[in-house]
Short mmCIF file of C-alpha atoms in Angstrom, two decimals:
data_model
loop_
_atom_site.label_atom_id
_atom_site.label_comp_id
_atom_site.label_asym_id
_atom_site.label_seq_id
_atom_site.Cartn_x
_atom_site.Cartn_y
_atom_site.Cartn_z
CA MET E 1 -34.36 -26.13 36.56
CA GLU E 2 -33.13 -29.65 37.14
CA TYR E 3 -29.52 -30.94 37.12
CA GLU E 4 -28.74 -34.55 36.55
CA TYR E 5 -25.46 -36.45 36.45
CA CYS E 6 -24.95 -38.18 33.12
CA PRO E 7 -24.07 -41.86 33.60
CA THR E 8 -21.20 -43.44 31.71
CA THR E 9 -23.70 -44.87 29.23
CA CYS E 10 -24.38 -41.39 27.82
CA GLU E 11 -23.17 -40.96 24.30
CA SER E 12 -20.11 -38.76 24.57
CA ASP E 13 -16.73 -38.42 22.96
CA VAL E 14 -15.04 -37.58 26.25
CA GLU E 15 -12.97 -40.09 28.16
CA GLU E 16 -14.19 -41.83 31.30
CA ASP E 17 -13.87 -40.13 34.71
CA VAL E 18 -14.68 -36.74 33.19
CA LEU E 19 -17.68 -34.97 34.71
CA VAL E 20 -20.47 -34.22 32.23
CA LEU E 21 -23.08 -31.76 33.51
CA VAL E 22 -26.52 -32.00 31.94
CA GLU E 23 -28.88 -29.05 32.21
CA VAL E 24 -32.55 -30.00 31.66
CA PRO E 25 -34.83 -26.93 31.65
CA THR E 26 -38.54 -27.28 30.96
CA GLY E 27 -39.86 -25.00 28.20
CA PRO E 28 -43.34 -23.55 27.64
CA ASP E 29 -44.28 -26.50 25.44
CA GLY E 30 -43.62 -28.91 28.30
CA ARG E 31 -40.81 -30.60 26.46
CA LYS E 32 -37.42 -31.10 28.05
CA ARG E 33 -34.31 -29.94 26.29
CA GLN E 34 -31.02 -31.57 27.12
CA ILE E 35 -27.94 -29.37 27.03
CA ARG E 36 -24.73 -31.24 27.56
CA HIS E 37 -21.53 -29.43 28.58
CA THR E 38 -18.30 -31.36 28.50
CA ARG E 39 -14.84 -30.41 29.61
CA ARG E 40 -12.01 -32.19 27.95
CA PRO E 41 -9.15 -33.40 30.11
CA PRO E 42 -6.26 -30.93 30.21
CA TYR E 43 -3.69 -33.03 28.35
CA GLY E 44 -1.72 -31.41 25.56
CA TRP E 45 1.23 -29.21 24.89
CA GLN E 46 -0.41 -26.23 26.61
CA TYR E 47 -0.77 -28.23 29.81
CA ALA E 48 2.80 -29.53 29.63
CA TRP E 49 4.16 -26.01 29.17
CA THR E 50 2.02 -24.67 32.00
CA MET E 51 3.25 -27.35 34.38
CA SER E 52 6.86 -26.81 33.29
CA LEU E 53 6.63 -23.07 33.91
CA LEU E 54 5.02 -23.68 37.30
CA CYS E 55 7.81 -26.07 38.27
CA LEU E 56 10.45 -23.55 37.17
CA VAL E 57 8.86 -20.77 39.25
CA LEU E 58 8.65 -23.01 42.30
CA THR E 59 12.28 -24.04 41.78
CA LEU E 60 13.48 -20.44 41.63
CA VAL E 61 11.52 -19.56 44.75
CA LEU E 62 13.02 -22.48 46.65
CA ILE E 63 16.54 -21.64 45.53
CA ASN E 64 16.07 -18.02 46.60
CA ASP E 65 14.85 -19.12 50.02
CA MET E 66 17.79 -21.47 50.47
CA ILE E 67 20.33 -18.82 49.54
CA THR E 68 18.60 -16.08 51.57
CA TYR E 69 18.43 -18.09 54.75
CA GLY E 70 21.94 -19.53 54.46
CA LYS E 71 21.07 -23.22 54.33
CA PHE E 72 23.96 -23.81 51.97
CA GLU E 73 27.41 -22.74 53.03
CA SER E 74 29.18 -22.43 49.69
CA LYS E 75 28.63 -21.50 46.07
CA TRP E 76 29.17 -25.10 45.00
CA GLN E 77 26.59 -26.48 47.44
CA ARG E 78 24.00 -23.94 46.27
CA GLU E 79 24.56 -24.90 42.66
CA GLU E 80 24.25 -28.61 43.42
CA ALA E 81 21.01 -27.91 45.29
CA ALA E 82 19.70 -25.97 42.30
CA LEU E 83 20.50 -28.85 39.95
CA GLN E 84 18.73 -31.30 42.26
CA LEU E 85 15.64 -29.11 42.38
CA LEU E 86 15.61 -28.93 38.58
CA ARG E 87 15.76 -32.72 38.41
CA GLU E 88 12.82 -32.95 40.80
CA ALA E 89 10.91 -30.36 38.79
CA GLY E 90 11.39 -32.46 35.66
CA ALA E 91 10.06 -35.52 37.49
CA TYR E 92 7.10 -33.56 38.90
CA SER E 93 5.99 -32.54 35.42
CA GLY E 94 5.11 -36.17 34.76
CA GLY E 95 8.11 -36.97 32.60
CA ARG E 96 6.87 -34.73 29.80
CA GLN E 97 10.27 -33.11 29.50
CA GLU E 98 13.73 -33.99 30.73
CA VAL E 99 16.18 -31.67 32.40
CA ALA E 100 19.61 -32.27 30.90
CA VAL E 101 22.30 -31.75 33.52
CA LYS E 102 25.97 -32.22 32.69
CA PRO E 103 28.08 -33.04 35.76
CA THR E 104 30.75 -30.49 36.61
CA MET E 105 33.96 -30.69 38.62
CA ARG E 106 34.68 -27.95 41.14
CA ILE E 107 38.31 -26.84 41.00
CA GLU E 108 39.99 -24.36 43.34
CA ILE E 109 43.58 -23.20 42.82
CA TYR E 110 45.32 -21.83 45.92
CA TYR E 111 48.43 -20.03 44.67
CA GLU E 112 50.62 -16.91 44.96
CA VAL E 113 51.81 -14.75 42.09
CA LEU E 114 55.62 -14.85 42.56
CA CYS E 115 55.82 -18.57 43.28
CA SER E 116 57.56 -20.46 40.47
CA ASP E 117 55.55 -23.61 41.19
CA SER E 118 52.31 -21.62 40.95
CA ARG E 119 53.47 -20.10 37.67
CA ASN E 120 54.36 -23.51 36.20
CA PHE E 121 51.07 -25.07 37.26
CA ILE E 122 48.87 -22.29 35.89
CA MET E 123 50.70 -22.01 32.58
CA LYS E 124 51.53 -25.68 31.92
CA GLN E 125 48.72 -27.57 33.65
CA LEU E 126 45.65 -25.43 34.38
CA THR E 127 45.42 -23.51 31.10
CA PRO E 128 45.72 -26.48 28.70
CA ALA E 129 43.44 -28.65 30.86
CA PHE E 130 40.81 -25.91 31.05
CA GLU E 131 40.89 -25.35 27.28
CA LYS E 132 40.06 -29.02 26.72
CA LEU E 133 37.60 -29.59 29.57
CA LYS E 134 36.07 -26.17 30.28
CA ASP E 135 32.53 -27.42 29.63
CA ILE E 136 32.76 -29.69 32.70
CA LEU E 137 34.86 -27.47 34.99
CA GLN E 138 34.08 -24.71 37.46
CA VAL E 139 37.32 -22.99 38.44
CA GLY E 140 37.96 -20.75 41.42
CA LEU E 141 41.27 -18.87 41.63
CA VAL E 142 42.50 -18.02 45.15
CA PRO E 143 45.69 -15.89 44.98
CA TYR E 144 46.93 -15.77 48.57
CA GLY E 145 49.27 -18.70 49.23
CA LYS E 146 51.32 -18.63 52.42
CA ALA E 147 50.64 -14.98 53.19
CA LYS E 148 49.48 -13.69 56.56
CA THR E 149 46.69 -11.21 57.22
CA LEU E 150 47.54 -8.56 59.82
CA GLU E 151 44.94 -6.34 61.48
CA GLU E 152 45.86 -3.42 63.70
CA ASN E 153 43.70 -0.44 64.71
CA GLY E 154 41.12 -1.39 62.13
CA LYS E 155 43.65 -1.46 59.28
CA VAL E 156 44.33 -4.64 57.30
CA THR E 157 47.75 -5.39 55.79
CA PHE E 158 49.44 -8.50 54.45
CA ASP E 159 52.77 -10.21 54.91
CA CYS E 160 53.49 -12.29 51.81
CA GLN E 161 56.02 -15.07 51.34
CA HIS E 162 57.88 -13.23 48.55
CA GLY E 163 57.54 -9.71 49.91
CA PRO E 164 55.34 -6.61 49.32
CA ARG E 165 55.47 -6.91 45.53
CA GLU E 166 53.77 -10.29 45.78
CA CYS E 167 51.08 -8.82 48.05
CA GLU E 168 50.39 -6.18 45.39
CA GLY E 169 50.26 -8.85 42.69
CA ASN E 170 47.94 -11.04 44.77
CA ILE E 171 45.54 -8.09 45.09
CA VAL E 172 45.61 -7.48 41.32
CA HIS E 173 44.79 -11.15 40.69
CA ALA E 174 42.08 -11.09 43.37
CA CYS E 175 40.44 -8.04 41.77
CA VAL E 176 40.54 -9.72 38.34
CA THR E 177 38.79 -12.82 39.71
CA ASN E 178 36.17 -10.61 41.38
CA ILE E 179 35.40 -8.23 38.51
CA ILE E 180 35.87 -10.44 35.44
CA LYS E 181 32.98 -12.90 35.57
CA ASP E 182 33.90 -15.01 32.54
CA GLU E 183 36.02 -17.95 33.79
CA ALA E 184 37.83 -18.38 30.46
CA LYS E 185 38.89 -14.71 30.49
CA GLN E 186 39.88 -14.90 34.15
CA ILE E 187 42.23 -17.79 33.48
CA ALA E 188 43.61 -16.21 30.30
CA ILE E 189 44.37 -12.93 32.10
CA VAL E 190 45.92 -14.70 35.11
CA HIS E 191 48.00 -16.84 32.72
CA CYS E 192 49.22 -13.67 31.01
CA MET E 193 50.03 -11.84 34.27
CA ILE E 194 51.78 -14.65 36.12
CA ASP E 195 54.24 -15.10 33.25
CA ARG E 196 55.89 -11.77 34.20
CA ASN E 197 54.42 -10.64 37.52
CA GLU E 198 57.34 -8.56 38.88
CA GLN E 199 55.45 -5.32 38.09
CA PRO E 200 51.86 -6.22 38.92
CA MET E 201 50.13 -2.98 37.87
CA VAL E 202 52.06 -2.68 34.60
CA VAL E 203 51.57 -6.27 33.50
CA GLY E 204 48.03 -6.25 34.87
CA LYS E 205 47.01 -3.34 32.64
CA LYS E 206 48.64 -4.95 29.61
CA CYS E 207 47.00 -8.35 30.12
CA VAL E 208 43.54 -7.05 31.05
CA GLU E 209 43.35 -4.78 27.98
CA LYS E 210 44.81 -7.50 25.77
CA HIS E 211 41.74 -9.61 26.54
CA GLY E 212 39.27 -6.81 25.86
CA GLU E 213 38.50 -5.72 29.42
CA LYS E 214 38.73 -2.26 31.00
CA TRP E 215 41.71 -1.70 33.27
CA ALA E 216 40.12 1.25 35.12
CA SER E 217 37.75 -0.94 37.13
CA ILE E 218 40.57 -3.32 38.10
CA SER E 219 42.90 -0.46 39.01
CA SER E 220 40.22 1.17 41.15
CA CYS E 221 39.69 -2.13 42.97
CA VAL E 222 43.42 -2.60 43.63
CA THR E 223 43.97 0.88 45.04
CA SER E 224 40.86 0.92 47.24
CA ASP E 225 39.68 -0.93 50.31
CA LYS E 226 37.81 -3.27 48.00
CA GLY E 227 41.01 -5.01 46.88
CA THR E 228 42.17 -5.40 50.48
CA SER E 229 38.80 -6.84 51.48
CA ILE E 230 38.81 -9.35 48.61
CA LEU E 231 42.34 -10.55 49.40
CA LYS E 232 41.43 -10.88 53.08
CA HIS E 233 38.56 -13.12 52.02
CA MET E 234 40.97 -15.16 49.89
CA GLY E 235 43.13 -15.56 53.00
CA ASP E 236 40.15 -16.74 55.04
CA MET E 237 39.39 -19.36 52.38
CA THR E 238 43.00 -20.53 52.38
CA HIS E 239 43.25 -20.76 56.17
CA ARG E 240 40.02 -22.78 56.36
CA LEU E 241 41.42 -25.56 54.20
CA LYS E 242 41.61 -28.96 55.87
CA PRO E 243 44.25 -30.26 55.89
CA GLU E 244 46.10 -26.96 56.16
CA VAL E 245 48.17 -25.69 53.27
CA THR E 246 51.75 -26.93 53.34
CA PHE E 247 52.64 -26.50 49.67
CA ILE E 248 51.77 -23.86 47.10
CA PRO E 249 50.01 -24.31 44.81
CA THR E 250 47.38 -26.50 46.44
CA ILE E 251 44.56 -27.69 44.20
CA THR E 252 41.22 -29.06 45.33
CA ILE E 253 38.91 -31.14 43.15
CA ASN E 254 35.36 -31.21 44.48
CA GLY E 255 36.77 -30.09 47.84
CA SER E 256 39.39 -32.86 48.05
CA GLN E 257 43.17 -32.33 48.20
CA GLU E 258 43.83 -35.96 47.32
CA ASP E 259 46.62 -36.86 44.88
CA GLN E 260 48.44 -33.49 44.81
CA LYS E 261 51.59 -35.01 43.32
CA HIS E 262 49.81 -36.32 40.22
CA ILE E 263 47.69 -33.17 39.91
CA LEU E 264 50.88 -31.08 39.64
CA LEU E 265 52.39 -33.45 37.08
CA ASP E 266 49.37 -34.16 34.83
CA PHE E 267 46.27 -32.22 35.81
CA HIS E 268 44.35 -33.17 32.67
CA LYS E 269 44.83 -36.89 33.28
CA VAL E 270 43.68 -36.64 36.91
CA LEU E 271 40.57 -34.65 35.91
CA CYS E 272 39.62 -37.28 33.32
CA LYS E 273 40.15 -40.03 35.87
CA ARG E 274 37.99 -38.27 38.49
CA TYR E 275 35.18 -37.25 36.13
CA LYS E 276 31.95 -39.15 36.88
CA GLY E 277 29.94 -38.16 33.83
CA PRO E 278 29.76 -39.76 30.37
CA ARG E 279 33.07 -40.13 28.60
CA HIS E 280 34.39 -36.74 27.55
CA PRO E 281 35.81 -36.42 24.02
CA SER E 282 39.02 -34.85 25.39
CA CYS E 283 39.70 -37.71 27.81
#
């Protein structure tokens, strides 16, 4: 059996640069039969989908590796890395599909539950701004303020600016932010609680159930070591801030404490001014 390479002058409906294998067996009658096998280039929607799926798998693997081995120090950095990898995956697929990424602003609110300034900011600034701009915001609530974490004989306790009742309230808020994953519900429940936070467990139960969540899981968190551990973590976050906290509430936008005075007076306006994406309809 002989194999020959078909030159480009062969009659074929395939495009150039595609290998055409010609099989030329010799039969009993001495005549040669030409069998031509062609393989069409892999361009089409099946190929585009295959490449897209491959890129997505590779992206997820890379993200998992980055998170597992601690190459990114914070939640925000990991998310930005994931978005960048998705952009690269879209480019790798030859431009056949675009990855739409809407820029987000990372907001962290460092507050304490019996602070009147914290109450005013959450109810009059954070809530209305979030309702208008929630599609471009990522909000982290850090209820610790100017408290101190005390450790003695393996036991952790807290000394809060407005006394033990505030420590209890801070733990309730911390458990809500840990257990309730939906940011909109988190903010709504915190808004509800901080309005009347003198009895943290009573108002906590009322506000959590009002927004359709189960109080039992929050209560269990508050009365166990889990609540203490979460609040301790909130304290670590607060103490790591640079510059150090001097006023409560302190708000960071994409990690920056710049322009605190205007943030406290008109949070919505500052967010619109700082936003780097396309013009938002609420700005």
